[in-house]
Coordinates of C-alpha atoms in Angstrom, one line a residue:
M1 CA 105.6 95.8 78.4
K2 CA 103.1 94.7 75.7
I3 CA 101.4 91.3 76.2
V4 CA 98.9 90.2 73.6
W5 CA 95.7 89.2 75.4
H6 CA 95.1 86.0 73.4
L7 CA 98.5 84.7 74.4
L8 CA 97.1 84.2 78.0
H9 CA 95.1 81.3 76.6
L10 CA 97.5 80.0 74.1
W11 CA 100.5 77.8 74.8
L12 CA 103.5 77.2 72.4
F13 CA 105.5 74.2 72.9
A14 CA 108.2 74.5 70.3
G15 CA 110.8 73.5 72.8
L16 CA 109.3 70.0 73.3
A17 CA 108.9 69.6 69.5
M18 CA 112.7 70.2 69.0
G19 CA 113.4 67.4 71.4
Q20 CA 114.5 69.3 74.5
S21 CA 114.1 67.5 77.8
P22 CA 110.9 68.6 79.7
G23 CA 113.0 68.9 82.9
D24 CA 115.0 71.6 81.2
L25 CA 112.0 73.9 80.6
L26 CA 110.5 76.7 82.6
R27 CA 106.8 77.1 81.7
I28 CA 105.6 80.7 81.7
Y29 CA 102.0 81.0 80.5
D30 CA 102.8 81.2 76.7
H31 CA 106.4 80.0 76.0
D32 CA 108.9 77.5 77.0
I33 CA 112.2 78.8 78.4
P34 CA 115.3 76.6 78.0
V35 CA 117.3 77.0 81.2
G36 CA 120.7 75.9 79.9
E37 CA 123.1 73.1 80.6
Q38 CA 125.1 75.0 83.3
A39 CA 122.0 75.6 85.4
G40 CA 121.5 71.9 86.1
R41 CA 118.6 69.4 85.6
G42 CA 115.4 68.9 87.3
T43 CA 112.4 71.0 88.2
T44 CA 112.6 74.7 88.0
I45 CA 111.1 76.5 91.0
V46 CA 110.2 80.1 90.7
L47 CA 110.9 81.9 94.0
D48 CA 110.3 85.7 93.4
I49 CA 108.9 88.1 90.7
L50 CA 109.5 91.7 90.0
Q51 CA 108.5 94.2 87.4
D52 CA 111.2 96.9 86.9
Q53 CA 110.9 100.6 86.1
K54 CA 110.9 99.9 82.4
G55 CA 108.2 97.2 82.6
Y56 CA 110.4 94.1 82.2
M57 CA 109.4 91.1 84.2
W58 CA 112.1 89.4 86.3
F59 CA 111.8 85.9 87.7
A60 CA 114.1 84.5 90.4
T61 CA 114.4 80.8 90.0
S62 CA 116.3 77.8 91.3
K63 CA 118.2 77.8 88.0
G64 CA 119.2 81.4 87.6
L65 CA 117.6 84.7 86.7
I66 CA 115.1 85.3 83.9
R67 CA 114.1 88.5 82.2
Y68 CA 111.0 88.7 80.0
D69 CA 110.1 91.7 77.8
G70 CA 106.8 90.4 76.6
V71 CA 108.4 88.7 73.5
R72 CA 111.8 87.4 74.4
Y73 CA 113.3 85.7 77.5
D74 CA 116.9 86.3 78.7
H75 CA 118.4 83.8 81.1
F76 CA 121.3 84.6 83.3
Y77 CA 123.1 81.7 85.0
R78 CA 126.5 81.0 86.5
R79 CA 129.1 80.9 83.8
Q80 CA 133.0 80.7 83.8
Q81 CA 133.2 84.5 83.3
P82 CA 134.3 87.2 85.7
R83 CA 131.1 89.2 85.6
S84 CA 128.4 86.4 85.5
I85 CA 125.8 86.1 88.2
G86 CA 127.2 84.9 91.6
G87 CA 124.9 81.8 91.9
N88 CA 122.1 79.9 90.1
H89 CA 119.7 79.7 93.0
V90 CA 118.1 83.2 93.2
R91 CA 115.7 83.6 96.2
A92 CA 114.7 87.3 96.2
L93 CA 114.8 90.4 93.9
L94 CA 115.1 94.1 94.6
E95 CA 115.2 97.1 92.3
T96 CA 116.6 100.4 93.5
P97 CA 115.6 103.8 92.2
D98 CA 118.7 104.0 90.0
G99 CA 117.6 100.9 88.1
A100 CA 120.1 98.5 89.6
L101 CA 118.8 95.0 90.3
F102 CA 120.0 93.3 93.6
L103 CA 119.6 89.5 94.0
A104 CA 119.7 87.4 97.2
L105 CA 121.3 84.2 96.4
A106 CA 121.1 80.8 98.2
D107 CA 124.5 79.9 97.0
G108 CA 126.5 83.1 96.4
G109 CA 125.6 85.9 98.8
M110 CA 124.4 89.0 97.0
S111 CA 124.6 90.0 93.3
R112 CA 124.0 93.3 91.6
Y113 CA 123.0 93.6 87.9
D114 CA 123.8 96.8 86.1
R115 CA 121.8 97.0 82.9
Y116 CA 123.8 99.9 81.7
A117 CA 127.2 98.3 82.1
P118 CA 128.7 96.8 78.9
G119 CA 128.8 93.1 78.3
P120 CA 126.1 90.5 78.3
Q121 CA 126.4 89.6 82.0
S122 CA 127.2 92.7 84.0
F123 CA 127.0 91.5 87.6
T124 CA 128.9 92.6 90.6
N125 CA 129.0 89.8 93.2
Y126 CA 129.3 90.1 97.0
A127 CA 130.1 86.6 98.4
H128 CA 130.9 85.8 102.0
H129 CA 134.6 85.6 102.7
P130 CA 135.6 84.4 106.2
Y131 CA 138.9 86.6 106.2
R132 CA 137.3 89.8 105.0
D133 CA 135.5 92.1 107.3
N134 CA 133.6 93.8 104.4
S135 CA 131.5 91.0 103.0
P136 CA 128.0 89.5 103.7
S137 CA 128.1 87.2 106.8
T138 CA 126.6 84.3 104.8
N139 CA 126.2 83.1 101.2
A140 CA 122.9 81.5 102.0
L141 CA 120.5 84.5 101.8
Y142 CA 116.7 84.3 102.0
T143 CA 115.5 87.9 101.8
I144 CA 116.6 91.4 100.7
T145 CA 114.9 94.8 101.0
R146 CA 115.5 98.5 101.0
D147 CA 114.6 101.0 103.6
P148 CA 113.4 104.7 102.9
T149 CA 116.9 105.9 103.4
G150 CA 118.5 103.8 100.6
I151 CA 120.1 101.2 102.9
L152 CA 119.8 97.6 101.8
W153 CA 119.1 94.9 104.4
M154 CA 119.5 91.2 104.1
G155 CA 119.0 88.1 106.1
G156 CA 119.6 84.3 105.7
E157 CA 120.9 81.2 107.3
N158 CA 122.6 82.1 110.6
S159 CA 123.4 85.5 109.0
G160 CA 122.1 88.0 111.6
L161 CA 120.8 91.2 110.1
I162 CA 123.0 92.4 107.3
R163 CA 123.3 96.1 106.5
F164 CA 124.7 97.3 103.1
D165 CA 125.2 100.8 102.1
P166 CA 125.3 101.0 98.2
R167 CA 126.9 104.5 98.4
T168 CA 130.0 103.3 100.4
G169 CA 129.9 99.6 99.6
R170 CA 130.2 98.8 103.3
F171 CA 128.6 95.8 105.1
M172 CA 127.7 95.7 108.7
T173 CA 126.0 92.8 110.7
Y174 CA 123.7 92.9 113.7
R175 CA 123.8 89.6 115.7
H176 CA 122.3 88.1 118.8
Q177 CA 124.1 89.2 121.9
P178 CA 123.4 87.0 124.9
G179 CA 122.1 89.0 127.9
N180 CA 121.2 92.0 125.8
P181 CA 117.3 92.0 125.5
H182 CA 117.5 94.7 122.7
S183 CA 119.7 92.7 120.5
L184 CA 118.5 90.5 117.6
P185 CA 116.9 87.4 119.3
D186 CA 117.6 85.0 116.4
N187 CA 120.5 85.0 113.8
T188 CA 118.4 83.1 111.1
L189 CA 116.1 85.5 109.3
F190 CA 113.4 84.3 106.8
R191 CA 111.9 87.6 105.8
I192 CA 112.5 91.4 106.2
C193 CA 109.8 93.8 105.4
P194 CA 110.3 97.6 105.4
D195 CA 107.7 99.9 107.1
P196 CA 107.1 103.3 105.6
D197 CA 107.9 104.8 109.0
G198 CA 111.6 103.6 108.5
T199 CA 111.5 100.5 110.7
L200 CA 111.9 96.9 109.6
W201 CA 109.8 93.9 110.5
I202 CA 111.7 90.7 110.6
G203 CA 110.6 87.1 110.5
T204 CA 112.9 84.8 112.4
R205 CA 113.3 80.9 112.6
Q206 CA 112.7 80.4 116.3
H207 CA 111.8 83.8 117.9
G208 CA 108.7 84.9 116.0
L209 CA 108.3 88.5 114.8
V210 CA 110.9 91.2 115.6
R211 CA 110.7 95.0 114.9
F212 CA 114.0 96.8 114.2
D213 CA 114.5 100.6 114.5
P214 CA 117.7 101.5 112.6
R215 CA 117.9 104.9 114.1
R216 CA 118.2 103.5 117.6
A217 CA 119.7 100.1 116.6
Q218 CA 117.2 98.5 118.8
F219 CA 115.3 95.2 118.3
T220 CA 111.8 94.7 119.8
P221 CA 110.4 91.1 119.8
Y222 CA 106.7 90.2 119.7
P223 CA 106.6 86.9 121.5
L224 CA 104.1 84.3 120.4
Q225 CA 104.7 81.6 122.9
D226 CA 101.5 82.5 124.9
L227 CA 99.4 82.1 121.7
I228 CA 101.0 78.8 120.4
P229 CA 99.1 75.6 121.3
T230 CA 100.6 73.1 123.6
G231 CA 102.8 70.6 121.7
Y232 CA 103.7 73.1 119.0
E233 CA 106.2 75.3 120.9
S234 CA 109.0 74.5 118.5
E235 CA 106.9 76.0 115.6
N236 CA 107.8 79.6 116.7
G237 CA 109.1 80.7 113.3
V238 CA 107.6 83.6 111.2
G239 CA 107.9 83.6 107.4
P240 CA 106.0 86.1 105.1
I241 CA 105.3 89.6 106.3
C242 CA 103.2 92.4 104.8
V243 CA 102.6 95.9 106.0
G244 CA 98.9 96.7 105.6
K245 CA 97.7 99.5 103.4
D246 CA 96.2 101.1 106.5
A247 CA 99.9 101.5 107.7
R248 CA 98.7 100.2 111.0
T249 CA 98.3 96.5 110.5
I250 CA 101.3 94.1 110.1
W251 CA 100.2 90.8 108.6
F252 CA 102.5 87.9 109.1
A253 CA 102.4 84.1 109.0
S254 CA 103.4 82.1 112.0
Y255 CA 104.3 78.5 111.4
A256 CA 102.2 77.5 114.4
L257 CA 99.4 80.0 114.3
G258 CA 99.0 80.6 110.6
L259 CA 97.9 84.1 109.5
C260 CA 98.2 86.7 112.2
A261 CA 97.7 90.5 112.4
L262 CA 99.7 92.9 114.7
D263 CA 98.2 96.3 115.5
K264 CA 101.2 98.6 115.6
R265 CA 99.5 101.0 118.1
T266 CA 98.4 98.6 120.7
G267 CA 100.9 95.8 120.2
R268 CA 98.0 93.3 120.1
I269 CA 98.2 90.3 117.9
R270 CA 95.1 88.8 116.5
V271 CA 95.2 85.2 115.1
H272 CA 93.2 84.6 112.0
G273 CA 94.3 80.9 111.8
V274 CA 94.5 80.5 108.0
G275 CA 97.4 77.9 107.5
D276 CA 97.8 77.1 111.2
V277 CA 99.6 74.0 112.4
I278 CA 96.4 72.4 113.9
H279 CA 94.4 72.4 110.8
R280 CA 97.1 71.1 108.4
K281 CA 97.9 67.5 107.7
S282 CA 101.7 67.9 107.6
E283 CA 104.1 70.1 109.6
L284 CA 105.7 71.0 106.3
T285 CA 102.6 73.0 105.0
H286 CA 102.4 76.6 105.7
L287 CA 101.9 80.1 104.2
L288 CA 104.8 81.2 102.0
H289 CA 103.6 84.7 100.9
I290 CA 101.2 87.5 101.8
A291 CA 100.0 90.2 99.5
E292 CA 97.2 92.8 100.0
A293 CA 95.3 93.7 96.9
P294 CA 93.9 97.2 96.4
D295 CA 90.4 96.0 97.6
G296 CA 91.8 94.9 101.0
V297 CA 91.6 91.1 100.2
L298 CA 94.7 89.1 101.2
W299 CA 96.3 86.9 98.7
L300 CA 98.1 84.1 100.4
G301 CA 100.7 81.7 98.8
H302 CA 100.5 78.1 100.3
T303 CA 102.8 75.1 100.2
H304 CA 100.1 72.8 99.0
Q305 CA 96.9 74.6 98.3
G306 CA 98.3 77.1 95.8
A307 CA 96.8 80.6 96.3
L308 CA 94.1 81.5 98.8
L309 CA 92.1 84.6 99.0
Y310 CA 91.2 85.8 102.5
D311 CA 88.8 88.5 103.5
P312 CA 89.8 89.8 106.9
L313 CA 86.3 91.3 107.6
T314 CA 84.3 88.2 106.9
R315 CA 87.1 85.7 107.5
L316 CA 86.0 83.9 104.4
V317 CA 88.8 81.9 102.5
K318 CA 88.6 81.0 98.8
R319 CA 91.0 78.9 96.9
L320 CA 91.9 80.2 93.4
P321 CA 91.1 77.8 90.6
L322 CA 94.6 77.6 89.3
T323 CA 94.5 74.0 88.1
S324 CA 91.8 71.9 86.6
Q325 CA 93.0 68.6 88.1
P326 CA 91.3 67.8 91.5
G327 CA 93.7 67.1 94.3
T328 CA 96.7 68.6 92.5
S329 CA 99.3 70.2 94.8
L330 CA 100.6 73.5 93.9
E331 CA 103.2 75.6 95.9
V332 CA 102.9 79.4 95.5
R333 CA 106.0 81.1 96.8
C334 CA 105.4 84.8 95.6
I335 CA 102.3 86.8 94.4
Y336 CA 103.1 90.0 92.5
F337 CA 100.7 92.6 91.1
D338 CA 102.1 94.3 88.0
R339 CA 101.1 97.9 86.9
T340 CA 98.0 96.6 84.9
G341 CA 96.7 94.9 88.0
M342 CA 97.5 91.4 86.7
A343 CA 98.7 88.9 89.3
W344 CA 101.9 86.9 88.7
L345 CA 102.3 83.8 90.9
A346 CA 105.7 82.1 91.4
T347 CA 105.1 78.4 91.8
N348 CA 107.1 75.1 92.0
R349 CA 105.8 74.5 88.5
G350 CA 106.7 77.8 86.8
V351 CA 104.8 81.1 86.6
I352 CA 101.1 81.7 86.5
Q353 CA 99.5 84.9 85.2
Y354 CA 96.1 85.4 86.8
N355 CA 93.7 88.1 85.8
P356 CA 91.6 89.1 88.9
A357 CA 89.1 90.9 86.7
T358 CA 88.0 88.0 84.6
H359 CA 89.2 85.2 87.0
G360 CA 91.2 83.6 84.2
A361 CA 94.6 81.9 84.8
T362 CA 96.9 79.8 82.7
L363 CA 99.4 77.4 84.1
G364 CA 102.0 75.4 82.2
Q365 CA 103.2 72.2 83.7
P366 CA 106.7 71.0 82.9
G367 CA 106.5 67.8 80.8
S368 CA 102.7 67.8 80.4
G369 CA 102.6 69.2 76.9
K370 CA 99.4 71.1 77.6
A371 CA 98.0 74.1 79.4
E372 CA 95.2 74.3 82.0
P373 CA 93.2 77.5 81.3
A374 CA 90.8 78.4 84.1
R375 CA 87.2 79.3 83.3
S376 CA 86.6 82.9 82.3
A377 CA 83.9 84.9 80.4
L378 CA 83.4 88.4 79.1
F379 CA 79.8 88.7 80.3
D380 CA 77.7 87.0 82.9
R381 CA 74.0 87.4 83.7
Y382 CA 72.6 88.0 87.2
P383 CA 68.9 87.8 87.3
V384 CA 67.2 90.2 89.7
R385 CA 64.0 88.7 91.1
D386 CA 61.9 88.8 94.2
Q387 CA 61.1 85.9 96.4
A388 CA 58.2 84.8 94.1
G389 CA 60.6 84.7 91.1
R390 CA 59.2 87.9 89.4
P391 CA 61.6 90.4 87.9
I392 CA 62.1 93.6 90.0
P393 CA 61.7 96.7 87.8
G394 CA 63.3 100.1 88.4
L395 CA 66.9 99.3 88.8
A396 CA 68.6 102.7 88.9
G397 CA 72.2 102.0 90.2
V398 CA 74.6 99.2 90.9
Q399 CA 77.8 99.1 93.1
Q400 CA 80.1 96.3 94.0
D401 CA 81.7 95.8 97.4
R402 CA 84.9 94.1 98.5
R403 CA 83.2 90.8 98.8
G404 CA 82.1 90.8 95.2
D405 CA 78.4 91.3 96.1
F406 CA 76.2 93.9 94.3
W407 CA 74.3 96.7 95.9
L408 CA 71.2 97.6 93.9
Q409 CA 69.3 100.9 94.0
F410 CA 65.6 100.7 93.5
P411 CA 63.1 103.6 93.7
D412 CA 62.0 102.6 97.2
R413 CA 64.7 100.3 98.6
L414 CA 68.3 99.2 98.7
C415 CA 69.1 95.6 98.1
R416 CA 72.1 93.4 98.5
Y417 CA 72.7 90.8 95.7
D418 CA 74.8 87.7 96.5
T419 CA 76.7 87.0 93.4
A420 CA 77.6 83.4 94.5
R421 CA 74.0 82.5 95.1
R422 CA 72.7 84.8 92.4
C423 CA 69.8 86.2 94.5
I424 CA 68.9 89.1 96.7
T425 CA 69.8 88.3 100.3
A426 CA 68.9 91.6 102.0
S427 CA 66.5 94.5 101.5
Y428 CA 66.5 97.9 103.2
A429 CA 63.6 100.3 102.8
Y430 CA 64.4 104.0 102.4
P431 CA 63.5 106.3 105.4
A432 CA 60.9 108.9 104.6
A433 CA 63.5 111.7 105.2
L434 CA 65.7 110.3 102.4
L435 CA 62.7 110.0 100.0
R436 CA 61.8 113.6 100.7
A437 CA 65.5 114.7 100.2
G438 CA 65.6 112.9 96.8
L439 CA 68.0 110.0 96.4
K440 CA 70.5 110.6 93.6
H441 CA 72.6 107.5 93.7
I442 CA 74.5 105.0 95.9
Q443 CA 78.2 104.7 96.4
V444 CA 80.2 101.9 98.1
V445 CA 83.4 103.1 99.9
G446 CA 85.3 100.4 101.6
E447 CA 82.7 98.5 103.7
Q448 CA 80.2 101.3 103.8
V449 CA 77.3 101.9 101.6
F450 CA 76.4 105.6 101.2
L451 CA 73.3 107.1 99.7
L452 CA 73.8 110.5 98.2
S453 CA 70.9 112.9 98.0
F454 CA 70.0 116.5 97.2
Q455 CA 69.9 117.3 100.9
G456 CA 72.6 115.5 102.8
L457 CA 74.3 112.1 103.0
Y458 CA 72.9 108.8 104.3
V459 CA 74.7 105.6 105.3
L460 CA 73.5 102.0 105.7
R461 CA 74.1 100.6 109.2
S462 CA 74.0 97.0 108.0
P463 CA 74.2 95.3 111.5
L464 CA 71.1 97.2 112.5
G465 CA 69.4 97.0 109.1
Q466 CA 68.8 100.8 109.1
I467 CA 69.6 103.6 106.7
I468 CA 70.4 106.7 108.7
P469 CA 71.8 110.2 108.1
L470 CA 75.5 110.4 108.2
P471 CA 76.4 110.9 111.9
L472 CA 77.1 114.6 112.5
P473 CA 77.2 116.8 115.7
R474 CA 74.7 119.6 116.1
H475 CA 75.8 123.3 116.2
D476 CA 79.0 122.7 114.4
P477 CA 79.3 124.9 111.3
G478 CA 81.0 122.4 109.0
S479 CA 78.8 119.5 110.0
E480 CA 75.6 121.7 109.7
A481 CA 76.7 122.6 106.1
L482 CA 77.3 119.0 105.1
R483 CA 74.0 118.0 106.6
K484 CA 72.2 120.1 104.0
A485 CA 74.5 119.7 101.1
D486 CA 73.7 118.5 97.6
I487 CA 76.1 115.5 97.3
G488 CA 77.4 114.3 94.0
D489 CA 79.4 111.2 93.1
N490 CA 82.1 112.6 95.3
I491 CA 83.0 110.5 98.3
T492 CA 86.7 109.6 98.5
P493 CA 88.4 107.7 101.4
D494 CA 91.7 108.9 102.8
T495 CA 93.8 108.9 105.9
L496 CA 95.6 111.7 107.7
R497 CA 98.2 110.8 110.3
G498 CA 96.7 107.4 110.6
E499 CA 93.1 108.7 111.1
P500 CA 90.5 107.6 108.5
L501 CA 88.6 110.4 106.8
L502 CA 86.3 111.0 103.8
W503 CA 86.5 113.9 101.3
I504 CA 83.0 114.7 100.3
G505 CA 82.3 117.1 97.3
S506 CA 79.0 118.9 97.0
W507 CA 77.3 121.5 94.7
E508 CA 77.2 125.0 96.2
K509 CA 78.5 123.8 99.7
G510 CA 82.0 123.0 98.5
L511 CA 84.4 120.4 99.9
F512 CA 84.2 118.7 103.2
R513 CA 86.7 116.7 105.3
Y514 CA 84.7 114.2 107.4
W515 CA 86.5 112.4 110.3
V516 CA 85.2 108.9 110.4
N517 CA 86.1 108.1 114.0
Q518 CA 85.2 111.5 115.5
Q519 CA 82.1 111.8 113.3
Y520 CA 82.3 115.5 112.4
A521 CA 83.1 117.5 109.3
D522 CA 85.3 120.5 108.4
Q523 CA 84.1 122.7 105.5
V524 CA 87.0 123.7 103.3
P525 CA 87.2 127.5 103.3
I526 CA 87.2 129.7 100.3
G527 CA 90.2 132.0 99.9
P528 CA 93.6 132.6 98.2
G529 CA 95.5 129.3 97.9
Q530 CA 92.3 127.5 98.9
L531 CA 89.1 126.8 97.2
P532 CA 88.1 129.6 94.7
D533 CA 84.5 128.3 94.6
R534 CA 82.1 125.9 96.2
K535 CA 80.7 124.2 93.1
V536 CA 82.5 120.9 93.2
L537 CA 82.1 118.5 90.3
R538 CA 84.5 115.8 91.3
V539 CA 86.8 114.6 94.0
Y540 CA 89.4 112.1 93.1
R541 CA 92.3 110.4 95.1
D542 CA 95.1 108.8 93.0
R543 CA 97.2 105.9 93.8
Q544 CA 99.9 108.1 95.4
G545 CA 97.3 109.5 97.9
T546 CA 97.0 112.9 96.1
V547 CA 93.5 114.4 96.2
W548 CA 92.3 116.3 93.1
V549 CA 89.3 118.5 92.9
A550 CA 87.4 119.6 89.8
L551 CA 85.3 122.7 89.9
D552 CA 82.4 124.0 87.6
E553 CA 84.1 126.1 85.0
L554 CA 87.0 127.0 87.4
G555 CA 89.6 124.4 86.5
L556 CA 91.4 121.7 88.4
L557 CA 92.9 121.8 91.9
R558 CA 95.5 119.6 93.7
L559 CA 95.2 119.4 97.5
D560 CA 98.9 119.9 98.7
D561 CA 98.2 120.2 102.5
K562 CA 95.4 118.2 103.7
R563 CA 95.5 119.7 107.2
A564 CA 95.7 123.4 106.2
F565 CA 93.7 123.1 103.0
R566 CA 96.4 124.5 100.6
F567 CA 95.8 123.9 97.0
T568 CA 97.5 124.3 93.6
H569 CA 95.2 125.6 91.0
W570 CA 95.3 125.2 87.2
L571 CA 93.3 127.1 84.7
N572 CA 93.2 127.2 80.8
I573 CA 95.7 129.7 79.3
P574 CA 94.8 130.3 75.7
D575 CA 98.3 130.8 74.4
D576 CA 99.9 127.9 76.3
P577 CA 99.2 124.5 74.5
H578 CA 100.3 122.5 77.7
S579 CA 97.9 124.4 80.1
L580 CA 94.6 122.9 81.3
P581 CA 92.8 122.5 78.0
D582 CA 89.4 123.4 79.4
N583 CA 88.2 124.9 82.7
L584 CA 85.3 122.4 82.9
V585 CA 86.6 119.0 84.1
F586 CA 83.8 116.5 84.6
D587 CA 85.8 113.4 85.7
L588 CA 89.3 112.0 86.5
T589 CA 90.8 108.5 86.4
E590 CA 94.0 106.7 86.3
D591 CA 95.2 104.1 83.7
H592 CA 97.1 100.9 84.5
R593 CA 100.4 103.0 84.4
G594 CA 99.1 105.4 87.0
T595 CA 98.8 108.2 84.5
L596 CA 96.0 110.7 85.4
W597 CA 93.4 111.4 82.7
L598 CA 90.7 114.1 82.6
A599 CA 87.4 114.3 80.9
T600 CA 86.8 118.0 80.0
G601 CA 83.6 119.8 78.9
G602 CA 84.8 121.0 75.4
R603 CA 88.2 119.6 74.6
G604 CA 87.8 115.9 74.9
I605 CA 90.3 114.1 77.2
A606 CA 93.5 115.3 78.6
R607 CA 96.6 113.6 80.1
V608 CA 98.4 114.9 83.2
R609 CA 102.2 114.7 83.1
R610 CA 105.2 115.9 85.1
V611 CA 108.0 117.5 83.1
S612 CA 111.0 118.8 85.1
G613 CA 108.8 119.0 88.2
K614 CA 106.1 121.0 86.4
V615 CA 102.7 119.6 85.7
V616 CA 101.6 119.9 82.0
F617 CA 98.5 118.8 80.2
D618 CA 98.3 117.0 76.8
A619 CA 94.9 117.6 75.1
F620 CA 93.7 115.0 72.6
G621 CA 90.4 116.4 71.8
T622 CA 88.2 114.0 70.0
F623 CA 89.6 111.4 67.7
P624 CA 88.3 108.6 65.5
A625 CA 88.2 105.0 66.5
G626 CA 91.7 103.4 66.4
P627 CA 94.9 103.2 68.5
A628 CA 94.8 105.0 71.9
P629 CA 96.9 108.1 72.4
P630 CA 100.6 107.3 73.0

């Protein structure tokens, strides 16, 4: 989907000029969308957002379904036709791997849109029928999702948990069974969130958070009564749920407690308190959505405060500047990150497109006739000075952490730079051992600052204000090798069976797997199907979790088995135009589509693709300035 950048800051109000009623327009950052007579009058509320496999943006609204291709809008609403959408109030969207789009409706059960079927409106509708066994148990759905086996799950008003198998077309419903502690404790479900382990996390109206194991057909409640303050016992509902990227934390919003985190392993619930009932002025204000950004920051949709950014580590909360009018109330019901990293926010006043990189947003208000662009800039200046106001010379490296602060590498010290206050707030002198080893550069990984040297790896222990060697046991072969290794820009975080680890590449010592909790290292062996050489130039982990290793003049490797260290190895084959173009690969990166690109020593850049299950390489060499490769 192609979106011209300047349209983010430009609004076209042709609809108003032609005399259309402001109440019949849905504002989406650069155009007005007429919603049609049949959809009804009044404010259009956007409830959910989805980008499909082809790049189209879909918006679930209170007046039908809208598809946006970057230029044109297509509006689907209830018509007097046999295959039109089943209802105008669309609450949730889901796309399946075959490209079908499923809709949870507030007034029509479930609808399935088939883009490949003939006709302008190709919907198959599944409405509740009181005299049919094979139908959804309610027409008032709130949520829909899909588990790893392909089964669809839905929930709504007094619906129970609805199971739908797209292959057979059969419905089944799990309901509360009095006297059965393993049954569903509440029949009204606000949110269903799939876990990669195959289970479902369910937010109920009156019985908090519930875990469902489809294999055992067993429900496990996580009661919140002991945590809820006195006088707020009726606020036992749970709305939005988000499975953390660590696959261990379940983030959810309790109406009484606000933002909470459940540790799946221990069953312990930690209350973070954002949006809790005590600190809000009205019982109708609460969190509506939780999304975790790649940097670990939580984006929270709120009923009155718009969108909030919350850092779980520092517990700092920041409100996004989505509107320039002080005191303006904005309701954010969904936050969706597209393939480019752009954030799309579904609100009670249309859709906002927010660029986290430039902190620029544009919001269109129905009936206002103008847009409200947030402040943004291409460049900003951060003066680096000492306490006396003098510039500090010798800046050799810069890294940015999750909080947005900079870490600055100087010849004799490491400094932390507060970007909000625009000053240095902490300084750490290098130990003598690091100066003797020869500091190469710094690298921020998660919340850790690493200092890479010609002889080993150092880490900042910020609570203690000390820079120490990476903790490693004595007399362990892998750890001893890492202790003396020449470390490049090659620290990559990963997990293996839930345990955090680091992949560390070095020159002449090879590749290491460092277990963060146990604090020891395994040196990846050399042999057939494993590493062919120990001169590692680059280690890179892509969005799918695959680890890639580039060697000096020995091609590219993909780590297929992280426990047994099994690799797939690619080398240049002169007669094969789709082989690795050069055996010297300096760097790897992904574009916004998730495509992997290589920087080679003598053949320019190369693109990595999969064709019929086989990895092929497209070499682009060097090319003049102009359009990027297709």
